[in-house]
CSV table of C-alpha atoms in Angstrom, one decimal:
chain,number,residue,atom,x,y,z
A,1317,MET,CA,117.2,173.3,199.4
A,1318,ARG,CA,115.8,175.6,196.7
A,1319,GLN,CA,116.8,173.1,194.1
A,1320,ALA,CA,114.9,170.4,196.0
A,1321,GLN,CA,111.8,172.6,196.2
A,1322,PHE,CA,112.0,173.3,192.5
A,1323,SER,CA,112.3,169.6,191.7
A,1324,LEU,CA,109.3,168.8,193.9
A,1325,LEU,CA,107.2,171.6,192.3
A,1326,PHE,CA,108.3,170.4,188.8
A,1327,PHE,CA,107.3,166.8,189.7
A,1328,ILE,CA,103.8,168.0,191.0
A,1329,PHE,CA,103.4,170.0,187.8
A,1330,LEU,CA,104.2,167.0,185.6
A,1331,LEU,CA,101.9,164.7,187.6
A,1332,SER,CA,98.9,167.2,187.5
A,1333,SER,CA,99.5,167.7,183.8
A,1334,ASN,CA,99.4,164.0,183.1
A,1335,LEU,CA,96.2,163.6,185.2
A,1336,MET,CA,94.6,166.4,183.3
A,1337,ALA,CA,95.5,164.9,180.0
A,1338,GLN,CA,94.0,161.6,181.0
A,1339,ARG,CA,91.0,162.9,182.9
A,1340,PRO,CA,87.9,161.0,182.0
A,1341,ARG,CA,84.9,162.8,180.5
A,1342,SER,CA,82.2,160.5,181.7
A,1343,GLY,CA,79.1,162.6,181.0
A,1344,GLY,CA,81.0,164.9,178.6
A,1345,PHE,CA,80.1,168.5,178.0
A,1346,GLY,CA,77.9,169.5,175.1
A,1347,GLY,CA,77.9,172.5,172.9
A,1348,PHE,CA,75.8,174.6,175.2
A,1349,GLY,CA,78.1,174.2,178.2
A,1350,ASN,CA,75.8,171.5,179.6
A,1351,LYS,CA,76.9,168.0,180.5
A,1352,LEU,CA,75.6,165.5,178.0
A,1353,SER,CA,74.4,163.3,180.7
A,1354,GLY,CA,73.7,163.6,184.4
A,1355,THR,CA,73.2,159.8,184.9
A,1356,THR,CA,75.3,158.5,187.7
A,1357,TYR,CA,75.9,155.0,189.2
A,1358,ASN,CA,76.1,153.9,192.8
A,1359,GLU,CA,77.7,150.6,194.0
A,1360,GLU,CA,74.4,148.8,194.2
A,1361,GLN,CA,73.6,149.6,190.5
A,1362,LEU,CA,77.0,148.5,189.3
A,1363,ALA,CA,76.9,145.3,191.3
A,1364,TYR,CA,73.4,144.6,190.0
A,1365,MET,CA,74.4,144.7,186.3
A,1366,LYS,CA,77.7,142.9,187.1
A,1367,ASP,CA,75.6,139.9,188.2
A,1368,HIS,CA,74.1,139.8,184.7
A,1369,VAL,CA,77.4,139.9,182.7
A,1370,LYS,CA,77.6,136.1,182.1
A,1371,ALA,CA,73.9,135.9,181.2
A,1372,ILE,CA,74.2,138.8,178.8
A,1373,GLU,CA,77.2,137.0,177.1
A,1374,GLN,CA,75.2,133.8,176.7
A,1375,PHE,CA,72.0,135.6,175.6
A,1376,ASN,CA,71.1,134.7,172.0
A,1377,ASP,CA,69.8,137.9,170.4
A,1378,SER,CA,69.6,136.3,166.9
A,1379,LEU,CA,66.6,134.1,167.8
A,1380,SER,CA,63.3,135.1,166.1
A,1381,ARG,CA,61.2,137.3,168.3
A,1382,GLY,CA,58.5,140.0,167.9
A,1383,LEU,CA,58.7,143.5,169.2
A,1384,LEU,CA,58.8,144.4,172.9
A,1385,GLU,CA,56.7,147.5,173.4
A,1386,PHE,CA,57.1,149.9,176.3
A,1387,PRO,CA,54.7,152.6,177.4
A,1388,LEU,CA,55.9,156.1,178.0
A,1389,LYS,CA,54.0,158.4,180.3
A,1390,ILE,CA,54.9,161.9,179.1
A,1391,HIS,CA,55.0,164.7,181.7
A,1392,ILE,CA,55.5,168.2,180.3
A,1393,VAL,CA,56.7,170.8,182.9
A,1394,ALA,CA,55.7,174.4,182.0
A,1395,LYS,CA,55.5,177.7,183.8
A,1396,SER,CA,52.7,178.3,186.3
A,1397,ASP,CA,50.7,180.1,183.6
A,1398,GLY,CA,51.0,177.1,181.3
A,1399,SER,CA,53.5,178.8,178.9
A,1400,ASN,CA,56.8,177.6,177.6
A,1401,GLY,CA,55.9,173.9,177.7
A,1402,CYS,CA,57.0,171.4,175.1
A,1403,GLU,CA,54.7,171.0,172.1
A,1404,ILE,CA,53.2,167.5,171.5
A,1405,ALA,CA,54.5,167.5,167.9
A,1406,GLU,CA,58.0,167.9,169.3
A,1407,VAL,CA,57.5,164.9,171.6
A,1408,GLN,CA,56.1,162.8,168.8
A,1409,ALA,CA,59.1,163.6,166.6
A,1410,ALA,CA,61.5,162.7,169.4
A,1411,ILE,CA,59.8,159.3,169.9
A,1412,ARG,CA,59.9,158.7,166.2
A,1413,GLU,CA,63.6,159.2,166.2
A,1414,LEU,CA,64.0,157.1,169.4
A,1415,ASN,CA,62.2,154.2,167.8
A,1416,LYS,CA,64.4,154.3,164.7
A,1417,SER,CA,67.4,153.3,166.9
A,1418,PHE,CA,65.7,151.0,169.4
A,1419,LEU,CA,63.8,149.0,166.8
A,1420,LYS,CA,67.2,147.5,166.0
A,1421,ALA,CA,66.9,145.9,169.4
A,1422,ASN,CA,63.3,144.9,168.8
A,1423,ILE,CA,62.1,147.5,171.2
A,1424,ARG,CA,59.4,150.0,170.4
A,1425,PHE,CA,58.1,152.9,172.5
A,1426,LEU,CA,54.5,154.2,172.5
A,1427,PRO,CA,53.3,157.2,174.5
A,1428,LEU,CA,50.2,156.8,176.6
A,1429,GLU,CA,47.5,159.0,175.1
A,1430,ASP,CA,46.9,161.2,178.1
A,1431,TYR,CA,49.9,163.6,178.3
A,1432,ASN,CA,50.3,165.1,181.8
A,1433,TYR,CA,51.0,168.9,182.2
A,1434,VAL,CA,52.8,170.2,185.3
A,1435,ARG,CA,52.4,173.9,185.7
A,1436,ASP,CA,54.9,175.2,188.3
A,1437,ASP,CA,57.5,178.0,188.0
A,1438,ALA,CA,59.7,176.5,190.7
A,1439,LEU,CA,59.9,173.1,188.9
A,1440,TYR,CA,60.1,174.6,185.4
A,1441,ARG,CA,63.9,175.2,185.9
A,1442,PHE,CA,64.2,171.8,187.6
A,1443,PRO,CA,66.8,171.4,190.4
A,1444,VAL,CA,67.4,167.7,190.5
A,1445,VAL,CA,67.3,167.7,194.3
A,1446,ASP,CA,63.5,168.3,193.9
A,1447,GLU,CA,63.0,165.1,192.0
A,1448,GLU,CA,60.6,163.6,194.6
A,1449,LYS,CA,58.7,166.8,194.8
A,1450,LEU,CA,58.1,166.7,191.1
A,1451,CYS,CA,57.6,163.0,190.6
A,1452,ARG,CA,55.8,161.6,193.6
A,1453,PRO,CA,52.4,163.3,192.7
A,1454,HIS,CA,52.7,162.5,189.0
A,1455,ASP,CA,54.5,159.1,188.5
A,1456,ARG,CA,52.5,156.3,186.8
A,1457,ALA,CA,53.4,152.9,188.2
A,1458,ASN,CA,55.2,150.3,186.0
A,1459,VAL,CA,55.6,152.6,183.0
A,1460,ILE,CA,58.5,154.8,181.9
A,1461,ASN,CA,57.8,158.3,183.2
A,1462,VAL,CA,59.5,160.9,180.9
A,1463,TYR,CA,59.7,164.4,182.4
A,1464,ILE,CA,60.4,167.2,179.9
A,1465,VAL,CA,61.7,170.4,181.7
A,1466,ASN,CA,63.3,173.6,180.7
A,1467,LYS,CA,66.5,173.1,182.6
A,1468,LEU,CA,68.1,170.3,184.7
A,1469,GLN,CA,70.3,171.8,187.4
A,1470,GLY,CA,72.6,169.6,189.4
A,1471,GLU,CA,74.7,170.5,192.4
A,1472,ARG,CA,77.6,171.8,190.2
A,1473,ASN,CA,76.5,171.6,186.6
A,1474,SER,CA,73.4,171.7,184.4
A,1475,PHE,CA,72.9,168.8,182.0
A,1476,SER,CA,70.7,167.7,179.1
A,1477,GLY,CA,69.2,164.6,180.6
A,1478,TYR,CA,69.5,161.8,183.2
A,1479,THR,CA,67.8,158.7,184.3
A,1480,HIS,CA,68.1,155.8,186.9
A,1481,ALA,CA,70.0,152.7,185.9
A,1482,PRO,CA,68.6,149.2,186.5
A,1483,SER,CA,68.7,148.1,190.1
A,1484,ALA,CA,67.0,145.8,192.6
A,1485,LYS,CA,64.8,148.7,193.5
A,1486,PRO,CA,64.0,150.2,190.1
A,1487,ILE,CA,63.0,153.8,189.5
A,1488,ASN,CA,61.2,154.3,186.2
A,1489,ARG,CA,62.0,157.9,185.4
A,1490,LEU,CA,63.8,159.7,182.7
A,1491,PHE,CA,64.5,163.5,182.6
A,1492,ILE,CA,65.3,165.6,179.5
A,1493,THR,CA,65.4,169.3,178.8
A,1494,LYS,CA,63.1,170.7,176.2
A,1495,LYS,CA,66.1,171.9,174.2
A,1496,ALA,CA,67.7,168.5,174.1
A,1497,LEU,CA,64.6,166.7,173.2
A,1498,SER,CA,65.0,167.6,169.5
A,1499,ASN,CA,68.8,167.0,169.2
A,1500,GLY,CA,68.4,163.3,168.2
A,1501,THR,CA,70.8,161.9,170.7
A,1502,THR,CA,70.0,162.8,174.3
A,1503,LEU,CA,66.8,160.9,174.6
A,1504,LYS,CA,68.4,157.8,173.0
A,1505,ARG,CA,71.4,158.0,175.3
A,1506,GLN,CA,69.3,158.3,178.4
A,1507,MET,CA,67.1,155.4,177.3
A,1508,GLY,CA,70.3,153.5,176.7
A,1509,HIS,CA,71.2,154.1,180.3
A,1510,PHE,CA,67.7,153.0,181.4
A,1511,PHE,CA,68.2,149.7,179.5
A,1512,GLY,CA,71.5,148.9,181.0
A,1513,LEU,CA,74.2,150.7,178.9
A,1514,TYR,CA,77.1,152.6,180.4
A,1515,PRO,CA,79.1,155.4,178.7
A,1516,THR,CA,81.7,153.9,176.4
A,1517,ALA,CA,84.3,155.4,178.6
A,1518,GLY,CA,83.0,153.5,181.6
A,1519,PRO,CA,80.3,154.2,184.3
A,1520,ILE,CA,82.4,156.1,186.9
A,1521,ALA,CA,82.8,159.8,186.5
A,1522,GLY,CA,86.2,161.0,187.5
A,1523,GLN,CA,87.8,157.5,187.1
A,1524,ARG,CA,89.5,156.4,183.9
A,1525,SER,CA,88.4,153.0,182.6
A,1526,GLU,CA,91.0,150.2,182.8
A,1527,GLU,CA,89.7,148.6,179.6
A,1528,LEU,CA,92.6,147.7,177.3
A,1529,VAL,CA,92.8,148.5,173.6
A,1530,SER,CA,93.3,144.8,172.9
A,1531,GLY,CA,89.8,144.0,174.3
A,1532,GLU,CA,91.0,141.2,176.6
A,1533,ASN,CA,89.2,142.6,179.6
A,1534,CYS,CA,86.2,144.1,177.7
A,1535,GLN,CA,83.6,142.1,179.7
A,1536,THR,CA,84.6,143.5,183.0
A,1537,GLU,CA,86.0,147.0,182.3
A,1538,GLY,CA,84.8,150.1,180.4
A,1539,ASP,CA,81.2,149.7,179.3
A,1540,GLN,CA,81.4,145.9,179.5
A,1541,VAL,CA,80.4,145.6,175.8
A,1542,CYS,CA,83.1,144.0,173.7
A,1543,ASP,CA,82.4,145.5,170.3
A,1544,THR,CA,82.8,149.1,171.5
A,1545,PRO,CA,86.6,149.8,171.6
A,1546,ALA,CA,88.3,151.0,174.7
A,1547,ASP,CA,87.6,154.7,175.3
A,1548,PRO,CA,89.7,157.1,177.4
A,1549,GLY,CA,87.0,159.7,177.6
A,1550,LEU,CA,86.5,162.4,174.9
A,1551,ASP,CA,86.5,166.2,174.8
A,1552,ARG,CA,86.6,168.8,172.0
A,1553,ARG,CA,90.3,168.7,171.8
A,1554,SER,CA,90.3,165.0,170.9
A,1555,ILE,CA,87.7,165.1,168.1
A,1556,ASP,CA,88.1,167.1,164.9
A,1557,ASP,CA,85.4,168.7,162.8
A,1558,ARG,CA,85.2,165.6,160.7
A,1559,CYS,CA,84.3,163.5,163.7
A,1560,ASP,CA,87.7,161.8,163.7
A,1561,TYR,CA,89.5,161.0,166.9
A,1562,VAL,CA,92.8,162.9,167.1
A,1563,GLY,CA,93.8,162.1,170.7
A,1564,THR,CA,97.1,160.6,171.5
A,1565,LEU,CA,96.5,158.8,174.8
A,1566,LYS,CA,97.6,155.2,175.4
A,1567,ASP,CA,96.3,152.4,177.6
A,1568,ALA,CA,98.3,150.5,180.2
A,1569,ASN,CA,100.0,148.5,177.5
A,1570,ARG,CA,101.1,151.6,175.6
A,1571,LYS,CA,98.6,151.0,172.8
A,1572,PHE,CA,96.9,154.0,171.3
A,1573,TYR,CA,93.1,154.3,171.8
A,1574,LYS,CA,90.8,154.2,168.9
A,1575,PRO,CA,87.4,154.9,170.4
A,1576,MET,CA,84.0,154.7,168.6
A,1577,VAL,CA,83.3,158.4,168.4
A,1578,ASN,CA,80.0,157.9,166.5
A,1579,ASN,CA,78.5,155.9,169.3
A,1580,ILE,CA,75.4,157.3,171.0
A,1581,MET,CA,76.8,156.4,174.4
A,1582,SER,CA,80.1,158.1,173.7
A,1583,ASP,CA,81.0,161.3,175.6
A,1584,ASN,CA,81.9,162.9,172.2
A,1585,PRO,CA,80.7,166.5,172.7
A,1586,ARG,CA,80.1,167.0,169.0
A,1587,GLU,CA,76.4,166.1,168.8
A,1588,GLY,CA,76.3,165.4,165.1
A,1589,CYS,CA,78.9,162.6,165.4
A,1590,ARG,CA,76.9,160.4,167.7
A,1591,SER,CA,74.5,158.3,165.7
A,1592,LYS,CA,74.5,154.6,166.4
A,1593,PHE,CA,74.5,151.8,168.9
A,1594,SER,CA,76.8,148.8,168.4
A,1595,ARG,CA,75.5,145.3,167.9
A,1596,GLY,CA,76.7,144.4,171.4
A,1597,GLN,CA,74.9,147.4,172.9
A,1598,LEU,CA,71.7,146.4,171.1
A,1599,LYS,CA,72.0,142.9,172.6
A,1600,ARG,CA,72.6,144.2,176.1
A,1601,MET,CA,69.5,146.5,175.9
A,1602,LEU,CA,67.3,143.6,174.5
A,1603,TYR,CA,68.5,141.4,177.4
A,1604,THR,CA,67.6,144.2,179.9
A,1605,ALA,CA,64.2,144.7,178.2
A,1606,THR,CA,63.5,140.9,178.3
A,1607,TYR,CA,64.7,140.0,181.7
A,1608,ILE,CA,65.2,143.1,183.9
A,1609,ARG,CA,62.8,145.8,182.8
A,1610,ASN,CA,60.1,143.2,181.8
A,1611,TYR,CA,57.8,144.5,184.7
A,1612,ILE,CA,57.1,147.6,182.6
A,1613,LYS,CA,53.7,147.0,181.0
A,1614,PHE,CA,50.8,148.9,179.4
A,1615,PRO,CA,48.3,149.6,182.1
A,1616,PRO,CA,44.9,147.8,181.8
A,1617,PRO,CA,42.1,150.0,180.7
A,1618,ALA,CA,39.8,151.3,183.4
A,1619,ASP,CA,36.2,150.1,183.4
A,1620,ALA,CA,35.0,153.4,181.8
A,1621,THR,CA,37.6,153.0,179.1
A,1622,LYS,CA,36.5,149.4,178.4
A,1623,LYS,CA,32.9,150.6,177.9
A,1624,TYR,CA,34.2,153.4,175.7
A,1625,LEU,CA,36.3,151.0,173.6
A,1626,LYS,CA,33.3,148.8,173.2
A,1627,LYS,CA,31.4,151.6,171.6
A,1628,LEU,CA,34.3,152.5,169.4
A,1629,LYS,CA,34.8,149.0,168.2
A,1630,GLU,CA,32.0,149.4,165.6
A,1631,LYS,CA,33.8,152.3,164.0
A,1632,TYR,CA,37.5,151.6,164.7
A,1633,GLY,CA,37.6,147.9,165.3
A,1634,GLN,CA,39.6,145.4,163.2
A,1635,GLU,CA,39.2,141.6,163.3
A,1636,GLY,CA,40.6,138.9,161.1
A,1637,GLU,CA,41.6,135.3,160.7
A,1638,LEU,CA,44.2,133.6,158.5
A,1639,VAL,CA,45.0,130.1,157.4
A,1640,PHE,CA,48.5,129.7,155.9
A,1641,ASP,CA,48.7,126.6,153.7
A,1642,ILE,CA,52.2,125.6,152.8
A,1643,ASN,CA,53.5,122.3,151.3
A,1644,ALA,CA,49.8,121.1,151.0
A,1645,SER,CA,49.1,121.4,154.8
A,1646,LYS,CA,48.0,124.0,157.3
A,1647,ALA,CA,51.1,125.6,158.9
A,1648,ASN,CA,51.8,125.2,162.6
A,1649,VAL,CA,52.7,128.6,164.1
A,1650,GLN,CA,54.1,130.0,167.4
A,1651,LEU,CA,53.2,133.5,168.5
A,1652,LEU,CA,56.2,135.6,169.5
A,1653,GLN,CA,54.8,139.0,170.7
A,1654,ASN,CA,53.4,140.2,167.4
A,1655,LEU,CA,55.2,137.7,165.1
A,1656,TYR,CA,54.0,134.3,164.1
A,1657,LYS,CA,56.9,131.8,163.6
A,1658,VAL,CA,56.0,129.1,161.1
A,1659,GLN,CA,57.3,125.7,162.3
A,1660,GLY,CA,59.5,123.8,159.8
A,1661,THR,CA,62.0,124.6,157.0
A,1662,PHE,CA,60.8,124.8,153.4
A,1663,LEU,CA,62.5,124.0,150.1
A,1664,PRO,CA,62.6,126.5,147.2
A,1665,GLU,CA,59.5,126.5,145.0
A,1666,THR,CA,57.3,125.0,147.8
A,1667,ALA,CA,53.7,126.0,147.0
A,1668,TYR,CA,51.7,128.1,149.5
A,1669,PHE,CA,48.4,130.1,149.6
A,1670,PHE,CA,46.3,131.9,152.1
A,1671,GLU,CA,42.7,131.8,153.3
A,1672,ILE,CA,41.8,135.2,154.8
A,1673,THR,CA,38.7,136.0,156.8
A,1674,ASN,CA,38.0,139.7,157.3
A,1675,LEU,CA,35.4,140.5,160.0
A,1676,ARG,CA,35.3,144.3,159.8
A,1677,LYS,CA,35.2,146.8,157.0
A,1678,GLY,CA,38.6,147.8,155.7
A,1679,PHE,CA,41.4,147.2,153.3
A,1680,ILE,CA,43.7,144.1,153.0
A,1681,TYR,CA,47.1,143.8,151.5
A,1682,VAL,CA,49.6,141.0,151.4
A,1683,PHE,CA,53.4,141.5,151.1
A,1684,GLU,CA,56.3,138.9,150.9
A,1685,GLY,CA,60.0,139.3,151.0
A,1686,ASP,CA,63.4,138.6,152.5
A,1687,GLU,CA,66.5,140.7,153.5
A,1688,GLU,CA,68.0,140.6,150.0
A,1689,ARG,CA,64.9,141.4,147.9
A,1690,GLY,CA,62.9,143.6,150.3
A,1691,PHE,CA,59.1,143.4,150.4
A,1692,ASN,CA,57.0,142.8,147.3
A,1693,LEU,CA,53.2,143.0,146.8
A,1694,LEU,CA,51.4,139.7,146.5
A,1695,TYR,CA,47.8,141.1,146.9
A,1696,PRO,CA,45.9,142.9,145.5
A,1697,GLN,CA,46.9,142.5,141.8
A,1698,ALA,CA,45.0,144.0,138.9
A,1699,GLY,CA,41.3,143.3,139.3
A,1700,ASP,CA,41.5,142.0,142.9
A,1701,GLN,CA,39.3,143.4,145.6
A,1702,GLN,CA,41.1,145.4,148.3
A,1703,TYR,CA,38.2,147.1,150.2
A,1704,PHE,CA,35.7,144.9,151.9
A,1705,LYS,CA,32.3,146.3,152.8
A,1706,ASP,CA,30.8,143.2,154.3
A,1707,GLU,CA,31.1,142.5,158.0
A,1708,LYS,CA,32.4,139.1,157.2
A,1709,LYS,CA,34.3,138.1,154.1
A,1710,LYS,CA,36.4,135.0,153.4
A,1711,PHE,CA,38.6,134.8,150.4
A,1712,ARG,CA,41.6,133.0,149.0
A,1713,VAL,CA,45.0,134.5,148.0
A,1714,PRO,CA,45.9,134.0,145.1
A,1715,THR,CA,42.2,134.4,144.2
A,1716,ASN,CA,42.1,131.8,141.4
A,1717,LYS,CA,41.6,128.3,142.8
A,1718,GLY,CA,44.4,126.0,142.0
A,1719,GLU,CA,47.0,128.8,141.8
A,1720,HIS,CA,49.8,129.1,144.3
A,1721,PHE,CA,52.7,131.2,145.3
A,1722,GLN,CA,56.2,129.6,145.6
A,1723,VAL,CA,58.9,129.9,148.2
A,1724,ASP,CA,61.7,132.1,146.8
A,1725,PRO,CA,65.1,130.2,146.4
A,1726,ASN,CA,67.3,133.0,147.8
A,1727,GLY,CA,68.3,133.5,151.4
A,1728,THR,CA,67.4,131.5,154.5
A,1729,LYS,CA,64.4,133.3,156.0
A,1730,ASN,CA,61.2,134.8,154.5
A,1731,TYR,CA,58.6,137.2,155.9
A,1732,ILE,CA,55.0,137.5,154.9
A,1733,CYS,CA,52.9,140.4,156.1
A,1734,ILE,CA,49.1,140.4,155.8
A,1735,LEU,CA,48.1,144.0,156.4
A,1736,PHE,CA,44.6,145.0,157.7
A,1737,SER,CA,44.0,148.7,157.4
A,1738,LYS,CA,41.1,151.1,158.1
A,1739,LYS,CA,42.5,153.4,155.4
A,1740,GLN,CA,43.5,152.8,151.9
A,1741,ILE,CA,47.3,152.8,151.2
A,1742,LEU,CA,49.2,153.1,148.0
A,1743,PRO,CA,51.3,149.8,148.0
A,1744,GLU,CA,54.0,151.1,145.7
A,1745,SER,CA,54.9,154.2,147.8
A,1746,PHE,CA,54.3,152.2,151.0
A,1747,LEU,CA,56.8,149.6,150.0
A,1748,LYS,CA,59.3,152.2,148.7
A,1749,GLU,CA,59.5,154.0,152.0
A,1750,MET,CA,60.3,150.7,153.7
A,1751,ASN,CA,62.7,149.2,151.2
A,1752,GLU,CA,64.7,152.4,150.7
A,1753,LEU,CA,65.5,152.9,154.4
A,1754,ASP,CA,69.3,153.2,154.4
A,1755,ASP,CA,70.2,151.4,157.6
A,1756,GLU,CA,72.0,148.0,157.5
A,1757,GLN,CA,71.3,147.4,161.2
A,1758,LEU,CA,67.6,147.0,160.5
A,1759,ASN,CA,66.2,143.7,159.4
A,1760,LEU,CA,63.1,143.6,157.1
A,1761,PHE,CA,60.7,143.1,160.0
A,1762,GLN,CA,62.2,146.1,161.9
A,1763,ARG,CA,62.3,148.1,158.7
A,1764,PHE,CA,58.5,147.9,158.3
A,1765,TYR,CA,58.0,149.4,161.7
A,1766,ALA,CA,60.7,152.1,161.3
A,1767,ALA,CA,59.1,153.4,158.1
A,1768,HIS,CA,55.5,153.3,159.2
A,1769,GLN,CA,55.6,153.3,163.1
A,1770,GLU,CA,53.0,156.0,163.6
A,1771,LYS,CA,50.4,154.2,161.5
A,1772,ILE,CA,50.8,150.8,163.2
A,1773,VAL,CA,48.5,149.8,166.1
A,1774,GLY,CA,50.4,148.9,169.3
A,1775,ASN,CA,50.5,145.3,170.6
A,1776,HIS,CA,48.6,146.4,173.7
A,1777,ASN,CA,45.6,147.3,171.5
A,1778,ILE,CA,45.7,143.9,169.7
A,1779,GLU,CA,44.5,140.5,171.0
A,1780,PHE,CA,46.5,137.8,169.2
A,1781,GLN,CA,45.5,134.1,169.5
A,1782,ASP,CA,48.4,131.8,170.4
A,1783,ASN,CA,47.6,128.7,168.5
A,1784,LYS,CA,46.1,130.1,165.4
A,1785,ILE,CA,46.5,133.2,163.3
A,1786,GLU,CA,43.6,135.4,164.6
A,1787,PHE,CA,43.4,138.9,166.0
A,1788,SER,CA,41.1,141.6,167.3
A,1789,ALA,CA,42.1,145.2,167.6
A,1790,THR,CA,40.7,148.7,168.4
A,1791,SER,CA,42.6,151.9,168.0
A,1792,THR,CA,41.5,155.5,167.4
A,1793,GLU,CA,45.0,156.9,166.6
A,1794,ARG,CA,46.6,154.2,164.4
A,1795,TYR,CA,44.9,152.2,161.6
A,1796,ILE,CA,47.2,149.4,160.4
A,1797,VAL,CA,47.3,145.9,162.0
A,1798,PRO,CA,50.2,143.9,160.4
A,1799,ILE,CA,50.1,140.1,160.8
A,1800,PHE,CA,53.7,138.9,160.3
A,1801,LEU,CA,54.7,135.4,159.4
A,1802,GLU,CA,58.3,134.2,159.4
A,1803,TYR,CA,59.5,130.9,158.0
A,1804,ASN,CA,62.9,129.4,157.3
A,1805,LYS,CA,63.9,128.1,153.9
A,1806,ARG,CA,66.8,126.1,152.6
């Protein structure tokens, strides 16, 4: 009898040890004893995204497209006396880092100018059960409401951030602690959840993913993204100081796991290791932004704001027109958000020139380039005018009649950027910042925004014409309006 009891206890010990060794870490624990993420998923949310799996697979993310821009309504929660709230400079720095990652998915975030301050001692150390109490009086409809608090306290654990996954009844909120705002990963991770990403270990806390190392069931198991390897869930014991996976767990086929420990959606508790999204994750977020979260829009200006902007237009307004002549004819273009796609494919050395009309005082620059060469300055050259005092000025680039530029023979796609600016820039340093960005996931168009995002006027402040290259813009905070052309070459 005693031997039977011993055998039973030994079996239970082995079983519990095995379960502990394979316990998932969905949400993970960070260096401060906080869970990395408090985002959870219910059955409706899981079923909702499952219905999109086939469409995501068929979605062509390589098509030319401009940037999708999303408004952030920032809510800073402070003590009742107004102290200990987050500084605006910290928020701006966090959004700058957020954009560096999301521009790779052609997504850009811009804060609405009126930051909201919530002064309440009880909500400063925010218990998540009080979400409606905090948010109902302050939420802005159809924008992404970002609440920055001192602490996020769940039922059992505190955590660095959480949000609400896509669903048939969407909730547009994201929560992050003041401390986590500056770590470079939490805001990106929660925005990843907001745009349809699961943890690489799978969406269900306490349940180990059945994704196989071979990847044969990658569309339905784990994070449902096939270029992120199967992940058993990570903790500090399975990651060494060099960010290498040292775990020894195997999947159902007895294959060793090789998880992507540098992925932003990983539960890797070593913050400095998590730095990138995979191409498949970027595709899934772009799909979600295009077809699921596409109801999120910049709010129209109130009547008072319209009158105010009309007064500001004389000082801050920018207006211009452009004719792009290539192969001896005016180019046909298609507007894609903030990018003009030139119709047709052009041979090397095909001649082209521009006729630019500037309707407001300011500076004008023209850049040209491709992925291999980066951007180069076409205009102004030595002796060319770059500042225009007249209210209306029409000129040709290149300036000498009869001269032309030629299509470069390398590569298959070219970009041209005509830059209208209220302030003078130094083209050499401007281009250097952009061309020297060390990130192979950024294309040339995205690289431009990543390097100069805080100077570039948002799409919601620019009126583009669909059938011709013409714009009107007004912004008091940003001063550069880039007109991008893209054409194919062979």
